[in-house]
Coordinates of C-alpha atoms in Angstrom, one line a residue:
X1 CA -59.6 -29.2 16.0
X2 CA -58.6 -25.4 15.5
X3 CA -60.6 -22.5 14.3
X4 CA -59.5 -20.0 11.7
X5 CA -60.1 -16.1 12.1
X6 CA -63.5 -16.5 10.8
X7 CA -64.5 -19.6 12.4
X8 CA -63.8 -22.0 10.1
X9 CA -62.4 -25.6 11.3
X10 CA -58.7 -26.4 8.6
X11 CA -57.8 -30.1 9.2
X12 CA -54.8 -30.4 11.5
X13 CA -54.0 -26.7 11.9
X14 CA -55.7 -23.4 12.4
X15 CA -54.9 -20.4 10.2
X16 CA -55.5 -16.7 11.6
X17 CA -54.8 -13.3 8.8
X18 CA -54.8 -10.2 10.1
X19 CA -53.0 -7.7 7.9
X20 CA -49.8 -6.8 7.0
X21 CA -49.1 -9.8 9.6
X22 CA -50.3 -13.3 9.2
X23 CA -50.5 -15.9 12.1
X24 CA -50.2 -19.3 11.6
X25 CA -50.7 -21.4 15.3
X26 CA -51.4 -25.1 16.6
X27 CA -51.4 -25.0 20.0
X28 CA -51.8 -28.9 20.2
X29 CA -50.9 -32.2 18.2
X30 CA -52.6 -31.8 14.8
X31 CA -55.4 -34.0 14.6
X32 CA -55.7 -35.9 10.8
X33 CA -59.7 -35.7 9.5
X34 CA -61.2 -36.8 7.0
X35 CA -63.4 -34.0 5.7
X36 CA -62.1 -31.4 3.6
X37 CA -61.2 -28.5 4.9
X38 CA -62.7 -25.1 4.4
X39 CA -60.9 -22.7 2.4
X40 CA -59.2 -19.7 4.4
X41 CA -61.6 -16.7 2.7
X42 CA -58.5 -14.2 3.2
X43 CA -56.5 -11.8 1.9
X44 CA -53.2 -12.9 1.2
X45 CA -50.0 -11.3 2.3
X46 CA -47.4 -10.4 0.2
X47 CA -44.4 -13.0 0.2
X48 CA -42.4 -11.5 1.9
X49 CA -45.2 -10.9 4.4
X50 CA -44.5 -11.9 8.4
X51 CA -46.7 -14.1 10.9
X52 CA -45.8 -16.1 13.7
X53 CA -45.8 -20.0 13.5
X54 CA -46.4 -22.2 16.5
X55 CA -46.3 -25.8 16.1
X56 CA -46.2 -28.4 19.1
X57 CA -45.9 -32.3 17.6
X58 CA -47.2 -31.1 14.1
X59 CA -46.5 -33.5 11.1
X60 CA -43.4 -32.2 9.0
X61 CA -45.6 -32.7 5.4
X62 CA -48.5 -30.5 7.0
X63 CA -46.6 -27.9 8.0
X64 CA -44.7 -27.5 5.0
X65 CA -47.8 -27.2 3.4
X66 CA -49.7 -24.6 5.4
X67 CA -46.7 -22.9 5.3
X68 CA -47.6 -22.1 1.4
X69 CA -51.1 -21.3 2.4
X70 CA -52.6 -17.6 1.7
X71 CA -49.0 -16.8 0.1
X72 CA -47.8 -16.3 -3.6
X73 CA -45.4 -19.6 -2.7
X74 CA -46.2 -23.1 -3.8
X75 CA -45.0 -25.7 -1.4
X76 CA -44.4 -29.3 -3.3
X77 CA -43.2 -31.3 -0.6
X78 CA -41.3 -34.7 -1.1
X79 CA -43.5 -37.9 -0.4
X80 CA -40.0 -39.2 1.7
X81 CA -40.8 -36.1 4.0
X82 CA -42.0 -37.7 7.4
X83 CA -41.5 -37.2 11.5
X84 CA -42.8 -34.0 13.5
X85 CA -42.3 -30.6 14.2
X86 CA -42.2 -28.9 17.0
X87 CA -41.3 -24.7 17.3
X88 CA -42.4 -20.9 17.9
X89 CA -41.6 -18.3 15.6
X90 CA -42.4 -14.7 16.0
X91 CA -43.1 -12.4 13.2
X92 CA -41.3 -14.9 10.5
X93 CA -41.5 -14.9 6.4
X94 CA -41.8 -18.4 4.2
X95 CA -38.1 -18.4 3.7
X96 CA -36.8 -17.8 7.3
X97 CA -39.3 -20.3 8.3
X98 CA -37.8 -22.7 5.8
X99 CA -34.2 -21.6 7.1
X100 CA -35.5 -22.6 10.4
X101 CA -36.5 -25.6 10.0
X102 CA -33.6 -26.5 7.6
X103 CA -31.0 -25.7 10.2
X104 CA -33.6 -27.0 13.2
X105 CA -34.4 -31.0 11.7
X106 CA -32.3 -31.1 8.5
X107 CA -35.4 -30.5 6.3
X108 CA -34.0 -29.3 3.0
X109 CA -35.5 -27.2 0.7
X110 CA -34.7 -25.2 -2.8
X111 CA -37.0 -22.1 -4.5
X112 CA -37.3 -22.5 -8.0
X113 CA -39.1 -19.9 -10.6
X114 CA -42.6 -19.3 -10.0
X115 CA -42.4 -19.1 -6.3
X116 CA -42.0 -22.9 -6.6
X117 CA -40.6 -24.4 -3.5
X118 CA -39.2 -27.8 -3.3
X119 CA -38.8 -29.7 0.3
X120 CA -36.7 -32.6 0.8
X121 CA -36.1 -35.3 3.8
X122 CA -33.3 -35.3 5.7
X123 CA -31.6 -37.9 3.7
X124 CA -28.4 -38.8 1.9
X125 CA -28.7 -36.6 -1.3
X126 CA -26.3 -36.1 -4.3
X127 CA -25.0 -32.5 -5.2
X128 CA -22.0 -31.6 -8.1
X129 CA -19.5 -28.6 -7.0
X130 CA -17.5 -27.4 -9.7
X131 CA -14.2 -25.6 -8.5
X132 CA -11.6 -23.7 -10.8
X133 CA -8.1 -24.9 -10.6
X134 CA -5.4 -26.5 -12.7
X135 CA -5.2 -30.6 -12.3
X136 CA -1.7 -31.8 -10.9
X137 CA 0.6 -31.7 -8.4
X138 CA 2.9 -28.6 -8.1
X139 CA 6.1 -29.0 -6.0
X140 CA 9.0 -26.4 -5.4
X141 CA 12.4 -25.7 -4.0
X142 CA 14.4 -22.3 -2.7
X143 CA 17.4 -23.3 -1.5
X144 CA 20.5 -20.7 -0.3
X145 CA 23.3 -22.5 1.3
X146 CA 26.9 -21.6 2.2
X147 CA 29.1 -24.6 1.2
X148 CA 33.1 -25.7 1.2
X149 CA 34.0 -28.8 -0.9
X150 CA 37.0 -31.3 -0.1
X151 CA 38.0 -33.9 -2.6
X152 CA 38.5 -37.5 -1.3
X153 CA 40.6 -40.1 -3.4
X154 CA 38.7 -43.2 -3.2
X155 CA 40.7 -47.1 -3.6
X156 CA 38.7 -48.7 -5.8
X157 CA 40.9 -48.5 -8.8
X158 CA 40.5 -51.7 -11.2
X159 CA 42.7 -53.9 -13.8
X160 CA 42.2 -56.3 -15.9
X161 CA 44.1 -58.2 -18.6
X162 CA 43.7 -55.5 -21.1
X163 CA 42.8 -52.6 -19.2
X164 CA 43.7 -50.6 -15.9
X165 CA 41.3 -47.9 -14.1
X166 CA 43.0 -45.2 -11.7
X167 CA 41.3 -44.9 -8.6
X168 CA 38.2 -42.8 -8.6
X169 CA 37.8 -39.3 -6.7
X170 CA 34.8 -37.7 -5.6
X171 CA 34.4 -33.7 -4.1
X172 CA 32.4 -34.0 -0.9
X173 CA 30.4 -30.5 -0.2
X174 CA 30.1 -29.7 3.3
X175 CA 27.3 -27.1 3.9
X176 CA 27.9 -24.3 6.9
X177 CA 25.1 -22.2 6.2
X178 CA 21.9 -23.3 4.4
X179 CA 18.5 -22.0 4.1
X180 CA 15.8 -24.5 3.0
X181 CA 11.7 -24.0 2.3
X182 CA 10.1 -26.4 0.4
X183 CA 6.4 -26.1 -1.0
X184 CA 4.5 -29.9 -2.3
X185 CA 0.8 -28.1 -3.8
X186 CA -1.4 -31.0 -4.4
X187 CA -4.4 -29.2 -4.4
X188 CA -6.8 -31.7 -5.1
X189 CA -5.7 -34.3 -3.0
X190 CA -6.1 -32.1 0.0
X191 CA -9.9 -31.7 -1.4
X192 CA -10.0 -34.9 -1.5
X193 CA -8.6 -35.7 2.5
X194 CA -10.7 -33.0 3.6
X195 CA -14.2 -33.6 2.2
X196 CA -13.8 -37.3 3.1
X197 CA -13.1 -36.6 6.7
X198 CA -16.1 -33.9 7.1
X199 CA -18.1 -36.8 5.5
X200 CA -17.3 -39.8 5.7
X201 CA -18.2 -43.1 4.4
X202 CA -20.9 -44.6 6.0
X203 CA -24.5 -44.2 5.0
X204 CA -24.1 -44.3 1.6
X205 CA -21.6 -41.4 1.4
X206 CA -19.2 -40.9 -0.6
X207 CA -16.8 -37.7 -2.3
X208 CA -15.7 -38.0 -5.9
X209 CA -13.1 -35.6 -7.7
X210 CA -12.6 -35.2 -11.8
X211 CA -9.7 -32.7 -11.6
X212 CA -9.7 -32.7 -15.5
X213 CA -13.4 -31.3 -15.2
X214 CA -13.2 -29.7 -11.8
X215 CA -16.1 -31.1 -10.7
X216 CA -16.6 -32.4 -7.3
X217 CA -19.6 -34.6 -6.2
X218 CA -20.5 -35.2 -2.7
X219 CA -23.6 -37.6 -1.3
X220 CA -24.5 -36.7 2.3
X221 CA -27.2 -35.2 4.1
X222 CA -28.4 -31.6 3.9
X223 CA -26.7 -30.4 6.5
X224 CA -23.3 -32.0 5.5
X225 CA -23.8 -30.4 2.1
X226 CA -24.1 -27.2 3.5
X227 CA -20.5 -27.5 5.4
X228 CA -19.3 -29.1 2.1
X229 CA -20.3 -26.1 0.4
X230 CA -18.8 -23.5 3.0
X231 CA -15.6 -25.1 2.9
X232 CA -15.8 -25.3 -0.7
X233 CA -16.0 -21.7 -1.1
X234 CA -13.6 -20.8 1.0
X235 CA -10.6 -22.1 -0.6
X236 CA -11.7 -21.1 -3.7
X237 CA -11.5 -17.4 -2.7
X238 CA -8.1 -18.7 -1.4
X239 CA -6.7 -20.0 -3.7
X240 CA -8.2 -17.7 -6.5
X241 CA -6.8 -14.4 -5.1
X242 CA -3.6 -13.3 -7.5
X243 CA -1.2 -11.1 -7.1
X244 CA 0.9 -8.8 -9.3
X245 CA 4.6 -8.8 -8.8
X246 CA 6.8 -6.0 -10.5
X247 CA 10.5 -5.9 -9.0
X248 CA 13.2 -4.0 -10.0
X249 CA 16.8 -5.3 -9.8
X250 CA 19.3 -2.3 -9.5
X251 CA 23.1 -2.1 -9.3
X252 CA 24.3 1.0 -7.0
X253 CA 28.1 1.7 -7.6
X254 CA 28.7 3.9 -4.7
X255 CA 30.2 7.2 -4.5
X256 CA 32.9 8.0 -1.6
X257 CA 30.9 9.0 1.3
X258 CA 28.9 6.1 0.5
X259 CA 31.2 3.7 0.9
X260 CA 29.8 2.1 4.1
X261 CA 26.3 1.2 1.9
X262 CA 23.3 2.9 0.7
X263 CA 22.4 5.6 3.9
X264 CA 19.2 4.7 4.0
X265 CA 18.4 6.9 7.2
X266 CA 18.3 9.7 4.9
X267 CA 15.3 8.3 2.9
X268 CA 12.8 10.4 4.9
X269 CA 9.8 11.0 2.3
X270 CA 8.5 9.4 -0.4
X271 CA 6.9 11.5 -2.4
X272 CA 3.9 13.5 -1.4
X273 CA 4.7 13.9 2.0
X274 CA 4.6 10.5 2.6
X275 CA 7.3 8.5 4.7
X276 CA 9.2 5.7 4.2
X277 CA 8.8 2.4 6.7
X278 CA 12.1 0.9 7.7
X279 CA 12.8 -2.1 9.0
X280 CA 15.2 -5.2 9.7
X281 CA 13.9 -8.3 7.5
X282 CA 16.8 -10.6 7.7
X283 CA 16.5 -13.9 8.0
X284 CA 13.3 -15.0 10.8
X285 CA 12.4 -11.5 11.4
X286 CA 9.5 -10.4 10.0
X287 CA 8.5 -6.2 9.5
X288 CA 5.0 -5.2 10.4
X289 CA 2.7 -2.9 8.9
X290 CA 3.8 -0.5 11.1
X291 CA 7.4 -0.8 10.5
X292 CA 8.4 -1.3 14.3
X293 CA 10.4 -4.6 14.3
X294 CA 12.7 -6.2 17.0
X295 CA 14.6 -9.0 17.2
X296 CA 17.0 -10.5 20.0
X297 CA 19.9 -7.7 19.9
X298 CA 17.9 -4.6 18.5
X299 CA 15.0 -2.6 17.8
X300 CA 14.2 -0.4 15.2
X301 CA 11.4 2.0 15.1
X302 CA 10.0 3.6 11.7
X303 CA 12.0 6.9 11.4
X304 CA 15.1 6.5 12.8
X305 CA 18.2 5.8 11.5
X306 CA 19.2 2.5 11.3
X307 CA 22.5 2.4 10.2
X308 CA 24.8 3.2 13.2
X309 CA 25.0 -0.2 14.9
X310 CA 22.5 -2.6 12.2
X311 CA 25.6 -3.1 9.7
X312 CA 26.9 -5.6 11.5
X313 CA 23.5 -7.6 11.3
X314 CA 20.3 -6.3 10.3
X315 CA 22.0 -4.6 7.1
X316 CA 22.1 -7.4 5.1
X317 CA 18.2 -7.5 5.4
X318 CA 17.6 -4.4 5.2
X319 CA 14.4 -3.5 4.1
X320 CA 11.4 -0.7 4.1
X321 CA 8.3 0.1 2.5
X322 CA 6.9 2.5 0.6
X323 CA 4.6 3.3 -2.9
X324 CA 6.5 4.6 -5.9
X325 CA 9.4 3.3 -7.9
X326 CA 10.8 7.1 -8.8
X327 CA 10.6 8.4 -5.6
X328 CA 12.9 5.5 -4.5
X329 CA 15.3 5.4 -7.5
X330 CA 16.0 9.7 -7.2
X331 CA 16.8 8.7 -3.7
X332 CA 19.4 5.7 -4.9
X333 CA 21.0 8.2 -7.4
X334 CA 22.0 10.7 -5.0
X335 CA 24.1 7.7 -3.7
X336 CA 26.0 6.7 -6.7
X337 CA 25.8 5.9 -10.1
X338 CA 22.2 3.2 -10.7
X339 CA 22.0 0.8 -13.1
X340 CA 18.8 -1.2 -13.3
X341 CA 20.0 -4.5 -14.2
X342 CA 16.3 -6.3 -14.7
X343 CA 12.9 -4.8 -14.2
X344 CA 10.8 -8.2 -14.1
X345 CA 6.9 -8.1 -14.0
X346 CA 4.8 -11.5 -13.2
X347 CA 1.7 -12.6 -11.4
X348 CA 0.6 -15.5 -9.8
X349 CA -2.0 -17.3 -7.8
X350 CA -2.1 -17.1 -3.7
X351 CA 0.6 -19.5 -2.1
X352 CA 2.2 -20.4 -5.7
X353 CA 6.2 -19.4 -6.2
X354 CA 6.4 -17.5 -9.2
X355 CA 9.9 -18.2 -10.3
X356 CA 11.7 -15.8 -13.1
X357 CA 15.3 -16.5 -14.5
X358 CA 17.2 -14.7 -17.0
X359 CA 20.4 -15.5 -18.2
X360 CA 22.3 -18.8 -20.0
X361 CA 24.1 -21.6 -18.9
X362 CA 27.4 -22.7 -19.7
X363 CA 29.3 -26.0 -19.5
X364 CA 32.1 -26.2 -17.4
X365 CA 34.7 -29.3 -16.4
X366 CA 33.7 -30.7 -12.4
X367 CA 36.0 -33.7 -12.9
X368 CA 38.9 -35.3 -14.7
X369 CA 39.1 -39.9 -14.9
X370 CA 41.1 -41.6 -16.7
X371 CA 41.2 -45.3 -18.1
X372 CA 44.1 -47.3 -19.4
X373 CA 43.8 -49.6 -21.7
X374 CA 46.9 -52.2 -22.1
X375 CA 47.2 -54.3 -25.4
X376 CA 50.7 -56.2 -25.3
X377 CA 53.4 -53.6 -24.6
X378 CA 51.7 -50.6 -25.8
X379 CA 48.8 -49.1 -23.3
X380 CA 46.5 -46.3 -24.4
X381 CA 45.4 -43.7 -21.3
X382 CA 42.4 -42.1 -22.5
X383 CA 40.6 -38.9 -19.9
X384 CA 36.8 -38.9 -19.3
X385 CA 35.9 -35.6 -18.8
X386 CA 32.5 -34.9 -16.1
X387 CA 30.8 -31.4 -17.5
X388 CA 27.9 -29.6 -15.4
X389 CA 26.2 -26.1 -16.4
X390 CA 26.2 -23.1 -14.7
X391 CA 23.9 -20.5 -14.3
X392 CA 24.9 -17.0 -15.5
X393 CA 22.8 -14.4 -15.0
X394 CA 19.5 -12.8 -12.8
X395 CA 17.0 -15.4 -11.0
X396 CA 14.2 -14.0 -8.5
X397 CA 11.8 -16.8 -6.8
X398 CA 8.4 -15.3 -5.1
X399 CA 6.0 -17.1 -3.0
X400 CA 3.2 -14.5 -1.9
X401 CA 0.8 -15.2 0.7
X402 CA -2.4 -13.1 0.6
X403 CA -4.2 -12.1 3.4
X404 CA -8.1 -11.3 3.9
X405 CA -7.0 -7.6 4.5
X406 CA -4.7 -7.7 1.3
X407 CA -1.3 -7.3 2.6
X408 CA 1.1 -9.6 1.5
X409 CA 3.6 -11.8 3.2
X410 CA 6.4 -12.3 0.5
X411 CA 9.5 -15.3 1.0
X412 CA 11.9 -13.2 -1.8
X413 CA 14.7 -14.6 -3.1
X414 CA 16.6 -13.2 -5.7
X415 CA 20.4 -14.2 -6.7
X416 CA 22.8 -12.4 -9.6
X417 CA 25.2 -15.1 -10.2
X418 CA 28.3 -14.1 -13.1
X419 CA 30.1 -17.3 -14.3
X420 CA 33.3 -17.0 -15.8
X421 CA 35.9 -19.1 -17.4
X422 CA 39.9 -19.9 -15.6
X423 CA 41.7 -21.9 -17.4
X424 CA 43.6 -24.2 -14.9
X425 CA 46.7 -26.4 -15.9
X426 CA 46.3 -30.3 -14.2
X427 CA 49.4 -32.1 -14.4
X428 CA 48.6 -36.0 -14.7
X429 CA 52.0 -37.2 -14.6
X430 CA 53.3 -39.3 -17.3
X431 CA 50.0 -38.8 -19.1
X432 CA 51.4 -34.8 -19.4
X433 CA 49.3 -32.0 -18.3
X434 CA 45.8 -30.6 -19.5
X435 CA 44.5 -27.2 -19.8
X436 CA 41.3 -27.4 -18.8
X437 CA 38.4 -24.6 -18.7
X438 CA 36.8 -24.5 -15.0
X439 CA 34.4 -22.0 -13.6
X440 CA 35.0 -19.4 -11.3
X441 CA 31.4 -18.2 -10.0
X442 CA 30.6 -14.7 -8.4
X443 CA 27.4 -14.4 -6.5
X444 CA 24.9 -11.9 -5.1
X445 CA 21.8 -13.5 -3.1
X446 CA 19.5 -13.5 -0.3
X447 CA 16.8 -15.3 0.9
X448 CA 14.1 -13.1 3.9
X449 CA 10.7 -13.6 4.9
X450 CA 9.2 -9.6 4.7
X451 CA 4.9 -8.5 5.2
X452 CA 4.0 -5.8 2.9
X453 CA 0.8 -3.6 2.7
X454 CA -1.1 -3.8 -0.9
X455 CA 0.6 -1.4 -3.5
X456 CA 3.5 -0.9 -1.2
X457 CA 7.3 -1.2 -2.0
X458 CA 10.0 -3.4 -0.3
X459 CA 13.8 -2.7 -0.6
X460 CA 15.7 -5.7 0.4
X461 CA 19.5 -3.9 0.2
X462 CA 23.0 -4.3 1.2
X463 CA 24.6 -6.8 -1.0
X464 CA 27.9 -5.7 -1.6
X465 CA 30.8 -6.5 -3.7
X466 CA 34.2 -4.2 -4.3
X467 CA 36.1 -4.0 -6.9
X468 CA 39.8 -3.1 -8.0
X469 CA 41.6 -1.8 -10.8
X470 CA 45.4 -1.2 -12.0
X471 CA 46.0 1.1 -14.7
X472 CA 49.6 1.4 -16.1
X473 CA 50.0 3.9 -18.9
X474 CA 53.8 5.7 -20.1
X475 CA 55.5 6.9 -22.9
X476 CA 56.0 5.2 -25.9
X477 CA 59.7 3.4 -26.1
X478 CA 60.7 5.3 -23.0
X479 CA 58.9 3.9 -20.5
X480 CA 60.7 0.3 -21.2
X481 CA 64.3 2.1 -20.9
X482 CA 66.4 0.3 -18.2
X483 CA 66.8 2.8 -14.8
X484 CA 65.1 5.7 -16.3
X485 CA 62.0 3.9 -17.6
X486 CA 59.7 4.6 -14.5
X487 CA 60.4 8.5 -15.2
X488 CA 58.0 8.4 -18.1
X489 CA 55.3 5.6 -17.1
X490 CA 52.7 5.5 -14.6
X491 CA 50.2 3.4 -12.3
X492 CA 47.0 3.9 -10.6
X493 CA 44.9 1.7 -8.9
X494 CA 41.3 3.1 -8.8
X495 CA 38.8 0.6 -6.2
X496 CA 34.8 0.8 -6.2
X497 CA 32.4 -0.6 -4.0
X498 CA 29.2 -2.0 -5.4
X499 CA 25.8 -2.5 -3.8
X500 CA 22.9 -4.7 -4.9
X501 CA 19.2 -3.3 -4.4
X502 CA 15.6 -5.3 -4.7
X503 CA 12.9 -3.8 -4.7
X504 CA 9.8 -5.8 -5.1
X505 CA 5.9 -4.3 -5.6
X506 CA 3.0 -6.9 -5.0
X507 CA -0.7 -5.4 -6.0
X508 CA -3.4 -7.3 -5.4
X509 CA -5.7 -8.5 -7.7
X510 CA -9.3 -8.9 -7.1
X511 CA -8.7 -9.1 -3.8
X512 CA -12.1 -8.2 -3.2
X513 CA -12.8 -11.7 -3.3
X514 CA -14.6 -11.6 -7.0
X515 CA -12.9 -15.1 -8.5
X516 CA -15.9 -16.5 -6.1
X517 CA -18.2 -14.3 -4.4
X518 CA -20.4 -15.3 -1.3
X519 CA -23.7 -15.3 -3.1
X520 CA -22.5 -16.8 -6.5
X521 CA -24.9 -20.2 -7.6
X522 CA -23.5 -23.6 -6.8
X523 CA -24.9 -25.9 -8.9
X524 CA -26.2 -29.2 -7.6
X525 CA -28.1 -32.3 -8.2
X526 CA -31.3 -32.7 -5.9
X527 CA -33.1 -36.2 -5.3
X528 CA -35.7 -36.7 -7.9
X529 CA -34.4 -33.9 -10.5
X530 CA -33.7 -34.4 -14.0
X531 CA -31.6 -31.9 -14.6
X532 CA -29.3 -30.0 -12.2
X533 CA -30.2 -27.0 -10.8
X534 CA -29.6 -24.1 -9.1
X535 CA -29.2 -23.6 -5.3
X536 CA -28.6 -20.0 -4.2
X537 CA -28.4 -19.0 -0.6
X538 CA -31.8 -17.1 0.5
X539 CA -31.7 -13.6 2.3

């Protein structure tokens, strides 16, 4: 039996106040007795007040209990609550006490209004997660590939009594350069794996997922529910960081001196005294924050130039970084004529490819059959004709990854594709020849891997394309005239070389984490509640 500071025996444990601290010890087993105990005749400490807690053997209920005692908290402890208690805590509130114990024996607890707490066994217990995020399964593409085609004749040509089929062809394509990433997003089936596995299934638990409601309900212990709820929070900040995308799509038609490409070596400040980062981003080279990037045959530093010997490799991914979209498009004006062929604006979620097309498609004729059809001596040929669309226009595809820090690791690509119409002339023999409309395609496009700081700009340039031109011009009814005629006409040829810019701005969006911050509520359903409640983590 223990005494309290004023000499009073308190069944099972003894209680000591001295202010502003209060001391709570049992120095032994507690001892049950059957007469009542004596009331502590004490001031009682603030809440938040401190004490130290020694317990050796003690029963959980009891200490629970006592906990409450001479404070503004009222324990209501779980008849399920059983086993012992053994620790030493120095200078300790109610609440770290009750963290203790929680994270000590898997005693769980919750503080409702009114300074009411609730304590719970370390049992299986039921608790409802709600999570924001579209149902369904997502999957995407990006695919850049270099291909040559071969057409094979096949022998399975038919006949019949009444009708004879030519043999068949098919156009094989042989890829020599492809680029491939995939992307399969099923969100909450990965919620699904992974709370299962940090569960499991034995003891009565169990994970079930409404992705139509976004709600998520977990029975396991305490302790398991914590994890659950960690994890739970984590990929919802994930997943619920955004990001805005703004790119610009711009057409350089390069003056003389420019006709290697865009100099960017003379790109020295952006505005503000600030200067540019330059880098190589082609394809499995990343550029750092810093700018410094190497790869197996060169290094660039930020600062220097990097177009005497990059052009051969590095130029097509050339990229740097920067903040502003003027300071950058003065700079490409003082190397030819710019036209901004698309300015595009979009956001999306962290890890999701935003994709943005503009343009139209057009059918054009892939393939020619034919099918005879014989009826006594007169036979009737008739051509099927095998159309596919093709894709005129601007296309940019984005997948942003989003780190803690907020810089952004971007897979970019964009593609300018112009589609036009040849007419061809395909002689099928007897059957006479056919004029038929096939496309010729022309296209710009590039597919990099590039890490970007928050609010900064990266240039992916030097696609380029050149052009020709003849120009004949003369006199009016002299220029025709036999011998003489090419006194009064003329030709020029004029040729232009044309360069494709991207530049691409990502900006975070409440990347301070604020789709689901640390200490927001999770609500949850404890054993022996009627309606759910509130959990909230305790300071």
């Amino acid at each position: 039996m223990l005494a309290s500071a004023e000499g009073r025996a308190v069944s099972g444990m003894s209680v000591s106040l001295s202010m502003p601290a209060r001391h709570l010890t049992a120095a032994e087993p507690v001892q049950s007795s059957r007469t009542a105990a004596a009331p502590v005749s004490a001031a009682s400490p603030d809440a938040g007040g401190r004490f130290d807690l020694v317990v050796n053997n003690a029963p959980a209920s009891q200490v629970f209990l006592q906990l409450g005692a001479g404070t503004s908290y009222n324990m209501l402890v779980s008849p399920e609550v059983s086993g012992t208690i053994s620790l030493s805590l120095k200078s300790t509130t109610v609440p770290e006490a009750l963290e203790a114990l929680r994270e000590l024996f898997g005693y769980d607890f919750r503080i409702a209004s009114g300074n009411r707490v609730f304590v719970y066994p370390n049992a299986v217990q039921t608790r409802l997660f709600r999570i924001n995020y579209l149902p369904g399964r997502r999957q995407g593409t990006s695919d850049l590939r270099v291909s040559s085609s071969s057409i094979t004749t096949g022998t399975s040509g038919s006949s019949t009594a009444n009708s004879t089929t030519s043999p068949s062809t098919s156009t094989t394509a042989v890829d020599t350069s492809q680029v491939r990433m995939t992307s399969d997003a099923d969100f909450w089936r990965e919620v699904q794996v992974s709370l299962t596995t940090m569960v499991g299934t034995q003891g009565g638990r169990s994970v079930v997922l409404n992705p139509a409601a976004g709600v998520v309900v977990v029975r396991a212990t305490p302790a398991e529910q914590r994890q659950v709820e960690s994890y739970l929070k984590a990929i919802q900040l994930n997943v619920s960081r955004q990001v805005m995308l703004e790119a610009k799509i711009i057409e350089v038609q390069l003056q003389r001196d420019s006709s290697a490409g865009v100099n960017w070596s003379l790109f020295r400040n952006v505005g503000s005294g600030k200067t540019a980062t330059i880098g190589n981003v082609g394809p499995g080279v990343t550029l750092n924050n810093s700018g410094a990037i190497s790869n197996s045959s060169a290094t660039i530093n930020p600062g220097a130039s990097i177009v005497t010997g990059a052009l051969g490799q590095g130029f097509y991914g050339l990229a740097f970084q920067s903040g502003t979209f003027a300071a950058l498009l003065s700079f490409l004006q003082t190397q030819g004529d710019v036209q901004v062929l698309s300015s595009p604006r979009i956001a999306t979620l962290n890890n999701q490819k935003a994709v943005l097309k503009v343009g139209n498609d057009e059918l054009f004729v892939t393939g020619v059959s034919t099918s005879t059809t014989s009826s006594g001596n007169s036979s009737v040929t008739t051509p099927t004709l095998t159309l596919q669309p093709f894709f005129s226009g601007i296309s940019l595809d984005v997948t942003p990854q989003i780190d803690e820090e907020g810089n952004v690791t971007l897979h970019v690509h964009p593609a300018i594709s112009v589609v036009s119409e040849k007419d061809k002339s395909i002689d099928l023999g007897e059957m006479g020849s056919y004029q038929l409309p096939l496309a010729s395609s022309s296209i710009n496009e590039t597919d990099s891997i590039v890490r970007v700081k928050n609010g900064h700009i990266v240039a992916i340039g030097g696609l380029m394309r050149h052009e020709s031109s003849a120009d004949r011009s003369g006199l009016p009814g002299f220029s025709e005239l036999p011998g003489v005629g090419g006194l009064f006409r003329q030709k020029s040829t004029s040729t232009s070389k044309r360069e494709l810019v991207i530049l691409i701005k990502p900006t975070v969006i409440g990347e301070d984490g604020s789709g689901w911050s640390s200490d927001e509520p999770v609500t949850s359903m404890l054993p022996g509640s009627q309606q759910p409640a509130q959990v909230s983590p305790e300071n």
